[in-house]
mmCIF file of C-alpha atoms in Angstrom:
data_model
loop_
_atom_site.group_PDB
_atom_site.id
_atom_site.type_symbol
_atom_site.label_atom_id
_atom_site.label_comp_id
_atom_site.label_asym_id
_atom_site.label_seq_id
_atom_site.Cartn_x
_atom_site.Cartn_y
_atom_site.Cartn_z
ATOM 1 C CA MET A 1 2.843 9.271 29.755
ATOM 2 C CA ALA A 2 -0.067 7.725 27.892
ATOM 3 C CA GLY A 3 0.320 4.327 26.284
ATOM 4 C CA GLN A 4 -1.262 2.879 23.174
ATOM 5 C CA VAL A 5 -5.063 3.155 23.216
ATOM 6 C CA GLU A 6 -6.857 -0.115 22.577
ATOM 7 C CA LEU A 7 -8.968 0.328 19.462
ATOM 8 C CA SER A 8 -12.388 -1.128 20.194
ATOM 9 C CA GLU A 9 -15.186 -1.188 17.605
ATOM 10 C CA ARG A 10 -16.833 1.647 19.505
ATOM 11 C CA LEU A 11 -13.707 3.787 19.322
ATOM 12 C CA LEU A 12 -13.157 2.886 15.664
ATOM 13 C CA ASP A 13 -16.703 4.020 14.882
ATOM 14 C CA TYR A 14 -15.959 7.302 16.650
ATOM 15 C CA VAL A 15 -12.731 7.819 14.722
ATOM 16 C CA ARG A 16 -14.518 7.216 11.435
ATOM 17 C CA SER A 17 -17.278 9.622 12.403
ATOM 18 C CA VAL A 18 -14.815 12.490 12.931
ATOM 19 C CA SER A 19 -12.098 11.657 10.399
ATOM 20 C CA LEU A 20 -13.125 9.385 7.513
ATOM 21 C CA ARG A 21 -14.083 11.125 4.285
ATOM 22 C CA ASP A 22 -15.092 8.375 1.887
ATOM 23 C CA ASP A 23 -17.874 8.426 -0.690
ATOM 24 C CA ALA A 24 -20.249 6.105 -2.509
ATOM 25 C CA VAL A 25 -17.613 4.885 -4.985
ATOM 26 C CA LEU A 26 -15.215 3.845 -2.235
ATOM 27 C CA ARG A 27 -17.945 2.352 -0.084
ATOM 28 C CA ASP A 28 -19.299 0.320 -2.976
ATOM 29 C CA LEU A 29 -15.822 -0.970 -3.813
ATOM 30 C CA VAL A 30 -15.277 -2.042 -0.187
ATOM 31 C CA ALA A 31 -18.648 -3.784 -0.142
ATOM 32 C CA GLU A 32 -18.024 -5.658 -3.376
ATOM 33 C CA THR A 33 -14.553 -6.753 -2.291
ATOM 34 C CA ALA A 34 -15.770 -7.782 1.159
ATOM 35 C CA ALA A 35 -18.292 -10.082 -0.496
ATOM 36 C CA MET A 36 -15.481 -12.160 -2.020
ATOM 37 C CA PRO A 37 -14.636 -14.746 0.687
ATOM 38 C CA PRO A 38 -12.004 -15.794 1.569
ATOM 39 C CA LEU A 39 -10.417 -12.618 0.164
ATOM 40 C CA HIS A 40 -12.304 -10.182 2.384
ATOM 41 C CA ALA A 41 -9.282 -9.919 4.709
ATOM 42 C CA MET A 42 -7.386 -8.264 1.845
ATOM 43 C CA VAL A 43 -9.725 -5.275 1.770
ATOM 44 C CA THR A 44 -7.872 -2.012 2.403
ATOM 45 C CA MET A 45 -9.218 -0.230 5.475
ATOM 46 C CA PRO A 46 -10.796 3.085 4.458
ATOM 47 C CA GLU A 47 -8.572 4.884 6.981
ATOM 48 C CA GLU A 48 -5.505 3.476 5.289
ATOM 49 C CA GLY A 49 -6.684 4.566 1.854
ATOM 50 C CA GLN A 50 -7.228 8.058 3.194
ATOM 51 C CA LEU A 51 -3.761 8.042 4.767
ATOM 52 C CA LEU A 52 -2.206 6.979 1.452
ATOM 53 C CA ALA A 53 -3.933 9.862 -0.300
ATOM 54 C CA LEU A 54 -2.642 12.233 2.380
ATOM 55 C CA LEU A 55 0.907 10.896 1.966
ATOM 56 C CA VAL A 56 0.746 11.457 -1.796
ATOM 57 C CA GLY A 57 -0.234 15.054 -1.147
ATOM 58 C CA LEU A 58 2.284 15.630 1.649
ATOM 59 C CA THR A 59 5.199 14.297 -0.433
ATOM 60 C CA GLY A 60 4.045 16.102 -3.565
ATOM 61 C CA ALA A 61 4.223 12.752 -5.332
ATOM 62 C CA GLY A 62 3.472 12.938 -9.038
ATOM 63 C CA ARG A 63 4.909 9.524 -9.851
ATOM 64 C CA VAL A 64 3.648 6.628 -7.751
ATOM 65 C CA LEU A 65 4.446 2.915 -8.041
ATOM 66 C CA GLU A 66 2.142 0.367 -6.406
ATOM 67 C CA ILE A 67 3.055 -3.296 -5.918
ATOM 68 C CA GLY A 68 -0.191 -5.225 -5.457
ATOM 69 C CA THR A 69 -3.411 -3.820 -6.912
ATOM 70 C CA PHE A 70 -6.107 -6.366 -5.931
ATOM 71 C CA THR A 71 -9.461 -4.615 -6.499
ATOM 72 C CA GLY A 72 -7.891 -1.177 -6.688
ATOM 73 C CA TYR A 73 -9.043 0.636 -3.555
ATOM 74 C CA SER A 74 -5.627 2.023 -2.580
ATOM 75 C CA THR A 75 -4.885 2.775 -6.236
ATOM 76 C CA LEU A 76 -8.060 4.820 -6.496
ATOM 77 C CA CYS A 77 -7.304 6.763 -3.310
ATOM 78 C CA MET A 78 -3.786 7.627 -4.413
ATOM 79 C CA ALA A 79 -4.831 8.465 -7.980
ATOM 80 C CA ARG A 80 -7.346 10.998 -6.695
ATOM 81 C CA ALA A 81 -4.574 12.723 -4.706
ATOM 82 C CA LEU A 82 -2.170 13.107 -7.617
ATOM 83 C CA PRO A 83 -1.365 16.587 -8.923
ATOM 84 C CA PRO A 84 -2.259 17.539 -12.516
ATOM 85 C CA GLY A 85 -0.284 15.297 -14.855
ATOM 86 C CA GLY A 86 0.502 12.792 -12.082
ATOM 87 C CA ARG A 87 0.503 9.070 -12.806
ATOM 88 C CA ILE A 88 0.414 5.840 -10.835
ATOM 89 C CA VAL A 89 1.805 2.559 -12.140
ATOM 90 C CA THR A 90 0.171 -0.375 -10.356
ATOM 91 C CA CYS A 91 1.277 -4.016 -10.656
ATOM 92 C CA ASP A 92 -0.653 -7.220 -10.092
ATOM 93 C CA ILE A 93 -0.858 -10.814 -11.381
ATOM 94 C CA SER A 94 -4.647 -11.161 -11.438
ATOM 95 C CA ALA A 95 -6.708 -10.032 -14.424
ATOM 96 C CA ARG A 96 -9.842 -11.109 -12.514
ATOM 97 C CA TRP A 97 -9.430 -8.833 -9.525
ATOM 98 C CA THR A 98 -7.995 -5.888 -11.454
ATOM 99 C CA ALA A 99 -11.010 -5.998 -13.761
ATOM 100 C CA VAL A 100 -13.055 -5.034 -10.698
ATOM 101 C CA ALA A 101 -10.558 -2.248 -10.031
ATOM 102 C CA GLU A 102 -10.816 -0.866 -13.556
ATOM 103 C CA ARG A 103 -14.598 -0.539 -13.287
ATOM 104 C CA TYR A 104 -14.290 1.581 -10.172
ATOM 105 C CA TRP A 105 -11.404 3.682 -11.553
ATOM 106 C CA ALA A 106 -13.576 4.521 -14.542
ATOM 107 C CA ARG A 107 -16.534 5.313 -12.308
ATOM 108 C CA ALA A 108 -14.369 7.628 -10.183
ATOM 109 C CA GLY A 109 -12.965 9.377 -13.270
ATOM 110 C CA VAL A 110 -9.311 8.545 -12.545
ATOM 111 C CA ALA A 111 -8.632 5.769 -15.086
ATOM 112 C CA ASP A 112 -6.497 8.109 -17.205
ATOM 113 C CA ARG A 113 -4.074 8.579 -14.279
ATOM 114 C CA ILE A 114 -3.485 4.850 -13.783
ATOM 115 C CA GLU A 115 -1.269 2.443 -15.717
ATOM 116 C CA LEU A 116 -1.972 -1.197 -14.867
ATOM 117 C CA ARG A 117 0.768 -3.725 -15.515
ATOM 118 C CA LEU A 118 -0.118 -7.421 -15.189
ATOM 119 C CA GLY A 119 2.588 -9.952 -14.447
ATOM 120 C CA ASP A 120 5.188 -10.897 -11.865
ATOM 121 C CA ALA A 121 5.866 -7.798 -9.753
ATOM 122 C CA ALA A 122 9.622 -8.296 -9.503
ATOM 123 C CA GLU A 123 9.856 -8.652 -13.284
ATOM 124 C CA THR A 124 7.672 -5.580 -13.785
ATOM 125 C CA MET A 125 9.870 -3.534 -11.464
ATOM 126 C CA ALA A 126 12.938 -4.662 -13.359
ATOM 127 C CA LYS A 127 11.329 -3.669 -16.669
ATOM 128 C CA LEU A 128 10.382 -0.252 -15.283
ATOM 129 C CA LEU A 129 13.956 0.295 -14.138
ATOM 130 C CA ALA A 130 15.252 -0.563 -17.600
ATOM 131 C CA GLU A 131 12.714 1.738 -19.232
ATOM 132 C CA ARG A 132 12.977 4.730 -16.917
ATOM 133 C CA GLY A 133 16.174 4.402 -14.958
ATOM 134 C CA PRO A 134 16.618 4.780 -11.180
ATOM 135 C CA GLY A 135 15.149 7.502 -9.004
ATOM 136 C CA THR A 136 12.055 8.168 -11.118
ATOM 137 C CA PHE A 137 9.292 7.582 -8.573
ATOM 138 C CA ASP A 138 8.299 9.732 -5.593
ATOM 139 C CA LEU A 139 6.351 7.113 -3.620
ATOM 140 C CA VAL A 140 6.195 3.313 -3.700
ATOM 141 C CA PHE A 141 3.414 1.395 -1.963
ATOM 142 C CA VAL A 142 3.966 -2.313 -1.339
ATOM 143 C CA ASP A 143 1.024 -4.585 -0.554
ATOM 144 C CA ALA A 144 1.707 -7.910 -2.257
ATOM 145 C CA ASP A 145 3.046 -11.405 -1.455
ATOM 146 C CA LYS A 146 4.800 -11.174 1.884
ATOM 147 C CA THR A 147 7.718 -13.456 1.049
ATOM 148 C CA GLY A 148 8.620 -11.009 -1.729
ATOM 149 C CA TYR A 149 8.677 -7.936 0.487
ATOM 150 C CA ALA A 150 12.416 -7.813 1.070
ATOM 151 C CA HIS A 151 13.067 -7.896 -2.678
ATOM 152 C CA TYR A 152 10.354 -5.331 -3.421
ATOM 153 C CA TYR A 153 11.757 -3.021 -0.755
ATOM 154 C CA GLU A 154 15.251 -3.112 -2.216
ATOM 155 C CA GLN A 155 13.929 -2.498 -5.701
ATOM 156 C CA ALA A 156 11.721 0.306 -4.367
ATOM 157 C CA LEU A 157 14.745 2.148 -2.966
ATOM 158 C CA THR A 158 16.349 2.001 -6.407
ATOM 159 C CA HIS A 159 13.189 3.329 -8.062
ATOM 160 C CA LEU A 160 12.771 6.166 -5.555
ATOM 161 C CA ARG A 161 14.249 9.617 -5.831
ATOM 162 C CA PRO A 162 16.206 10.839 -2.765
ATOM 163 C CA GLY A 163 13.625 11.893 -0.196
ATOM 164 C CA GLY A 164 11.028 9.549 -1.709
ATOM 165 C CA LEU A 165 8.816 7.358 0.451
ATOM 166 C CA VAL A 166 8.306 3.595 0.636
ATOM 167 C CA VAL A 167 5.028 2.525 2.295
ATOM 168 C CA LEU A 168 4.836 -1.135 3.338
ATOM 169 C CA ASP A 169 1.480 -2.635 4.314
ATOM 170 C CA ASN A 170 0.787 -5.530 6.745
ATOM 171 C CA THR A 171 4.019 -5.132 8.712
ATOM 172 C CA LEU A 172 2.328 -6.362 11.893
ATOM 173 C CA PHE A 173 0.777 -9.272 9.955
ATOM 174 C CA PHE A 174 -2.299 -9.870 12.136
ATOM 175 C CA GLY A 175 -0.050 -9.570 15.225
ATOM 176 C CA ARG A 176 1.774 -12.773 14.281
ATOM 177 C CA VAL A 177 5.151 -11.041 14.110
ATOM 178 C CA ALA A 178 5.205 -10.864 17.924
ATOM 179 C CA ASP A 179 4.145 -14.478 18.384
ATOM 180 C CA PRO A 180 7.259 -16.694 18.799
ATOM 181 C CA GLY A 181 5.156 -19.712 17.848
ATOM 182 C CA ALA A 182 4.290 -18.269 14.414
ATOM 183 C CA ASP A 183 6.843 -19.637 11.984
ATOM 184 C CA ASP A 184 5.000 -19.735 8.656
ATOM 185 C CA PRO A 185 6.886 -18.279 5.659
ATOM 186 C CA ASP A 186 4.823 -15.082 5.460
ATOM 187 C CA THR A 187 5.245 -14.226 9.136
ATOM 188 C CA GLU A 188 8.936 -15.062 9.055
ATOM 189 C CA ALA A 189 9.412 -12.849 5.986
ATOM 190 C CA ILE A 190 7.721 -9.845 7.549
ATOM 191 C CA ARG A 191 9.504 -10.367 10.873
ATOM 192 C CA ALA A 192 12.895 -10.501 9.118
ATOM 193 C CA LEU A 193 12.091 -7.412 7.061
ATOM 194 C CA ASN A 194 11.073 -5.438 10.153
ATOM 195 C CA ALA A 195 14.350 -6.344 11.855
ATOM 196 C CA SER A 196 16.297 -5.386 8.759
ATOM 197 C CA LEU A 197 14.539 -2.053 8.404
ATOM 198 C CA HIS A 198 15.289 -1.158 12.007
ATOM 199 C CA GLY A 199 18.992 -1.130 11.189
ATOM 200 C CA ASP A 200 18.765 0.341 7.673
ATOM 201 C CA THR A 201 20.516 3.707 7.778
ATOM 202 C CA ARG A 202 19.470 4.489 4.216
ATOM 203 C CA VAL A 203 16.020 5.474 5.405
ATOM 204 C CA ASP A 204 14.139 7.371 8.119
ATOM 205 C CA LEU A 205 11.673 4.936 9.619
ATOM 206 C CA SER A 206 8.335 4.687 11.416
ATOM 207 C CA LEU A 207 6.041 1.680 11.896
ATOM 208 C CA LEU A 208 2.508 2.958 12.409
ATOM 209 C CA VAL A 209 0.282 0.892 14.717
ATOM 210 C CA MET A 210 -2.659 1.278 12.360
ATOM 211 C CA ALA A 211 -4.726 -1.262 10.415
ATOM 212 C CA ASP A 212 -2.375 -4.289 10.047
ATOM 213 C CA GLY A 213 0.765 -2.236 10.539
ATOM 214 C CA ILE A 214 1.991 0.381 8.038
ATOM 215 C CA THR A 215 5.715 1.083 7.758
ATOM 216 C CA LEU A 216 6.944 4.387 6.339
ATOM 217 C CA ALA A 217 10.544 4.451 5.117
ATOM 218 C CA ARG A 218 11.793 7.729 3.698
ATOM 219 C CA LYS A 219 14.852 7.403 1.505
ATOM 220 C CA ASN A 220 17.612 9.650 2.802
ATOM 221 C CA THR A 221 18.572 12.508 0.520
ATOM 222 C CA THR A 222 22.180 11.294 0.623
ATOM 223 C CA SER A 223 21.291 7.693 -0.384
#
């Protein structure tokens, strides 16, 4: 039985050569974001953006909620994958970084599919629930402050229809979750969430060993 393949730069280059389908808009957005030290570590891997787009298509998601926009790479990928009439609501606290995002959304021709809400994400999610009621989104993608993940996850389950999908980014957190000496608040928060998810019978679960760890949690149809 084969184990996990170690992903070297050489192998990653190969994977991208046979799988990645990005374009000039996405490449330019990655390059501009990567030139923003010390924020370059927050750049979404192109493979992850492509996976998110695939998940939107696979789930038939027409209503997507994103927690954490940054410069809008993942938003753009998911917006492109929406069916006719589909919409994505994306939440962030930074007008500076989302201004970069809006330029690229316009360039890609998807700005009309995206609703940007600036402000505290938990407050925005609460407002959306009051406006629309529960069960109104098909997919929720969480990539924001790590200490808030547990709260965002619980709110996401309320926002999701039965059978909807929560996607949580950074659930390996640079490998620190497996380091017993790592006890900073962000690592502790992700470690606690992972343990909690393992026992959460409300969802079907898979943690993908990809990028910085991507957890898929599908809300049970009986939840």
